[in-house]
PDB file of C-alpha atoms in Angstrom:
ATOM      1  CA  MET A   1     229.440 171.607 142.689  1.00 42.00           C
ATOM      2  CA  ALA A   2     225.880 170.769 141.643  1.00 46.00           C
ATOM      3  CA  ARG A   3     224.662 173.579 143.865  1.00 45.00           C
ATOM      4  CA  THR A   4     226.895 176.079 142.083  1.00 44.00           C
ATOM      5  CA  SER A   5     225.702 175.070 138.616  1.00 43.00           C
ATOM      6  CA  ALA A   6     222.071 175.195 139.791  1.00 44.00           C
ATOM      7  CA  HIS A   7     222.695 178.708 141.106  1.00 41.00           C
ATOM      8  CA  VAL A   8     224.206 179.787 137.780  1.00 38.00           C
ATOM      9  CA  MET A   9     221.239 178.301 135.902  1.00 39.00           C
ATOM     10  CA  SER A  10     218.781 180.184 138.105  1.00 40.00           C
ATOM     11  CA  ILE A  11     220.632 183.439 137.407  1.00 40.00           C
ATOM     12  CA  LYS A  12     220.567 182.736 133.669  1.00 42.00           C
ATOM     13  CA  LYS A  13     216.827 182.076 133.804  1.00 45.00           C
ATOM     14  CA  ARG A  14     216.250 185.348 135.652  1.00 46.00           C
ATOM     15  CA  THR A  15     218.399 187.429 133.307  1.00 45.00           C
ATOM     16  CA  ARG A  16     216.912 185.984 130.107  1.00 50.00           C
ATOM     17  CA  PRO A  17     213.675 188.045 130.224  1.00 52.00           C
ATOM     18  CA  MET A  18     215.714 191.145 131.048  1.00 52.00           C
ATOM     19  CA  GLN A  19     217.865 190.542 127.991  1.00 54.00           C
ATOM     20  CA  ASP A  20     214.767 190.185 125.839  1.00 76.00           C
ATOM     21  CA  ILE A  21     213.251 193.409 127.152  1.00 70.00           C
ATOM     22  CA  LEU A  22     216.511 195.263 126.703  1.00 69.00           C
ATOM     23  CA  SER A  23     216.903 193.833 123.195  1.00 74.00           C
ATOM     24  CA  MET A  24     213.429 195.061 122.278  1.00 73.00           C
ATOM     25  CA  LEU A  25     214.235 198.463 123.714  1.00 69.00           C
ATOM     26  CA  HIS A  26     217.519 198.602 121.825  1.00 73.00           C
ATOM     27  CA  ALA A  27     215.702 197.817 118.574  1.00 72.00           C
ATOM     28  CA  LEU A  28     213.423 200.859 118.887  1.00 79.00           C
ATOM     29  CA  ARG A  29     214.186 203.617 116.409  1.00 86.00           C
ATOM     30  CA  ARG A  30     213.016 207.051 117.446  1.00 91.00           C
ATOM     31  CA  PRO A  31     214.043 210.544 116.359  1.00 91.00           C
ATOM     32  CA  ALA A  32     217.382 211.620 117.835  1.00 90.00           C
ATOM     33  CA  LEU A  33     215.898 214.731 119.414  1.00 94.00           C
ATOM     34  CA  LEU A  34     213.300 212.695 121.313  1.00 93.00           C
ATOM     35  CA  MET A  35     215.944 210.297 122.611  1.00 92.00           C
ATOM     36  CA  ARG A  36     218.310 213.115 123.523  1.00 94.00           C
ATOM     37  CA  ALA A  37     215.561 214.788 125.557  1.00 95.00           C
ATOM     38  CA  ALA A  38     214.805 211.449 127.239  1.00 93.00           C
ATOM     39  CA  ARG A  39     218.451 210.854 128.194  1.00 93.00           C
ATOM     40  CA  ILE A  40     218.763 214.355 129.623  1.00 96.00           C
ATOM     41  CA  GLY A  41     215.491 213.995 131.524  1.00 95.00           C
ATOM     42  CA  ALA A  42     216.512 210.591 132.884  1.00 93.00           C
ATOM     43  CA  GLU A  43     219.124 212.300 135.048  1.00 94.00           C
ATOM     44  CA  ASP A  44     216.323 213.774 137.192  1.00 94.00           C
ATOM     45  CA  TYR A  45     214.007 210.740 137.089  1.00 94.00           C
ATOM     46  CA  ARG A  46     212.563 209.699 140.438  1.00 93.00           C
ATOM     47  CA  ARG A  47     210.698 206.416 140.156  1.00 92.00           C
ATOM     48  CA  ALA A  48     208.358 206.975 143.104  1.00 91.00           C
ATOM     49  CA  THR A  49     207.293 210.345 141.714  1.00 91.00           C
ATOM     50  CA  HIS A  50     207.225 209.847 137.956  1.00 93.00           C
ATOM     51  CA  LEU A  51     206.103 206.255 137.463  1.00 93.00           C
ATOM     52  CA  PRO A  52     202.713 206.513 139.216  1.00 93.00           C
ATOM     53  CA  ARG A  53     201.824 209.466 137.016  1.00 92.00           C
ATOM     54  CA  LEU A  54     202.416 207.328 133.927  1.00 94.00           C
ATOM     55  CA  LEU A  55     201.187 203.901 135.037  1.00 92.00           C
ATOM     56  CA  GLY A  56     198.626 204.796 137.671  1.00 88.00           C
ATOM     57  CA  TYR A  57     198.828 205.089 141.386  1.00 86.00           C
ATOM     58  CA  GLY A  58     199.174 202.128 143.706  1.00 86.00           C
ATOM     59  CA  VAL A  59     201.943 199.639 144.239  1.00 88.00           C
ATOM     60  CA  LEU A  60     204.803 200.223 141.821  1.00 89.00           C
ATOM     61  CA  PRO A  61     205.511 197.271 139.522  1.00 90.00           C
ATOM     62  CA  ARG A  62     208.935 195.675 139.285  1.00 89.00           C
ATOM     63  CA  HIS A  63     211.340 197.273 136.839  1.00 86.00           C
ATOM     64  CA  GLY A  64     210.785 194.708 134.061  1.00 85.00           C
ATOM     65  CA  SER A  65     206.999 194.911 134.306  1.00 89.00           C
ATOM     66  CA  ALA A  66     207.113 198.689 134.429  1.00 91.00           C
ATOM     67  CA  LEU A  67     209.323 198.783 131.353  1.00 90.00           C
ATOM     68  CA  MET A  68     206.969 196.503 129.415  1.00 90.00           C
ATOM     69  CA  LYS A  69     203.972 198.709 130.267  1.00 94.00           C
ATOM     70  CA  LEU A  70     205.932 201.825 129.370  1.00 94.00           C
ATOM     71  CA  MET A  71     206.916 200.275 126.040  1.00 91.00           C
ATOM     72  CA  GLU A  72     203.240 199.606 125.251  1.00 93.00           C
ATOM     73  CA  ILE A  73     202.305 203.203 126.085  1.00 95.00           C
ATOM     74  CA  GLU A  74     205.236 204.532 124.056  1.00 94.00           C
ATOM     75  CA  SER A  75     204.281 202.395 121.074  1.00 92.00           C
ATOM     76  CA  GLU A  76     200.801 203.946 121.064  1.00 95.00           C
ATOM     77  CA  LEU A  77     202.257 207.439 121.415  1.00 96.00           C
ATOM     78  CA  ASN A  78     204.689 206.809 118.566  1.00 94.00           C
ATOM     79  CA  ALA A  79     201.865 205.585 116.353  1.00 95.00           C
ATOM     80  CA  GLN A  80     200.008 208.829 117.106  1.00 96.00           C
ATOM     81  CA  ARG A  81     203.146 210.839 116.318  1.00 95.00           C
ATOM     82  CA  VAL A  82     203.759 209.097 112.997  1.00 94.00           C
ATOM     83  CA  SER A  83     200.130 209.345 111.888  1.00 95.00           C
ATOM     84  CA  GLY A  84     199.882 213.034 112.804  1.00 95.00           C
ATOM     85  CA  ASN A  85     197.053 212.396 115.262  1.00 94.00           C
ATOM     86  CA  SER A  86     195.872 215.641 116.853  1.00 94.00           C
ATOM     87  CA  SER A  87     195.681 214.008 120.294  1.00 93.00           C
ATOM     88  CA  TYR A  88     199.444 213.285 120.270  1.00 95.00           C
ATOM     89  CA  SER A  89     201.272 214.790 123.242  1.00 95.00           C
ATOM     90  CA  LEU A  90     204.977 215.415 122.777  1.00 95.00           C
ATOM     91  CA  VAL A  91     205.368 216.121 126.492  1.00 96.00           C
ATOM     92  CA  LYS A  92     203.817 212.781 127.445  1.00 96.00           C
ATOM     93  CA  HIS A  93     205.925 210.971 124.841  1.00 96.00           C
ATOM     94  CA  VAL A  94     209.138 212.450 126.255  1.00 97.00           C
ATOM     95  CA  ASP A  95     207.941 211.672 129.793  1.00 96.00           C
ATOM     96  CA  VAL A  96     207.383 208.018 128.878  1.00 96.00           C
ATOM     97  CA  LEU A  97     210.744 207.811 127.102  1.00 95.00           C
ATOM     98  CA  ILE A  98     212.457 209.280 130.183  1.00 96.00           C
ATOM     99  CA  ALA A  99     210.900 206.559 132.339  1.00 95.00           C
ATOM    100  CA  MET A 100     211.853 203.878 129.801  1.00 92.00           C
ATOM    101  CA  VAL A 101     215.484 204.995 129.680  1.00 92.00           C
ATOM    102  CA  SER A 102     215.671 205.104 133.470  1.00 92.00           C
ATOM    103  CA  GLU A 103     214.026 201.729 134.026  1.00 90.00           C
ATOM    104  CA  ALA A 104     216.283 200.180 131.375  1.00 88.00           C
ATOM    105  CA  ARG A 105     219.333 201.554 133.170  1.00 87.00           C
ATOM    106  CA  VAL A 106     218.237 199.828 136.374  1.00 87.00           C
ATOM    107  CA  LEU A 107     217.664 196.536 134.532  1.00 81.00           C
ATOM    108  CA  ARG A 108     221.083 196.746 132.850  1.00 80.00           C
ATOM    109  CA  ALA A 109     222.720 197.394 136.223  1.00 78.00           C
ATOM    110  CA  ALA A 110     220.907 194.393 137.738  1.00 76.00           C
ATOM    111  CA  GLN A 111     221.911 192.225 134.786  1.00 70.00           C
ATOM    112  CA  THR A 112     225.533 193.259 135.175  1.00 72.00           C
ATOM    113  CA  ALA A 113     225.426 192.557 138.915  1.00 71.00           C
ATOM    114  CA  CYS A 114     223.942 189.067 138.331  1.00 70.00           C
ATOM    115  CA  SER A 115     226.535 188.124 135.748  1.00 65.00           C
ATOM    116  CA  THR A 116     229.532 188.985 137.943  1.00 62.00           C
TER     117      THR A 116
END
């Protein structure tokens, strides 16, 4: 019985950071058109192809780490968008949002699998 409760505790510890990341993602408020484009684009997202282009080539980070890096990049892009910065790239912003939506879907699926 102690082994079972220890196993449950280890799952809770692993899912806690995922919940925090997903909570932060859920709290983001972006224009509906941007998010709609990201959700549509997420259907064709291929991690091995798209993620290196956004985060740099090399070993792909785990989903949580990738999502955190993507959120940092997106925050900078959103600040550029809001301020009207001439270097703002709508295409890159949508690309990053597509990756964020897709990575979040994987984390949610893993969280659901751990809790069952």
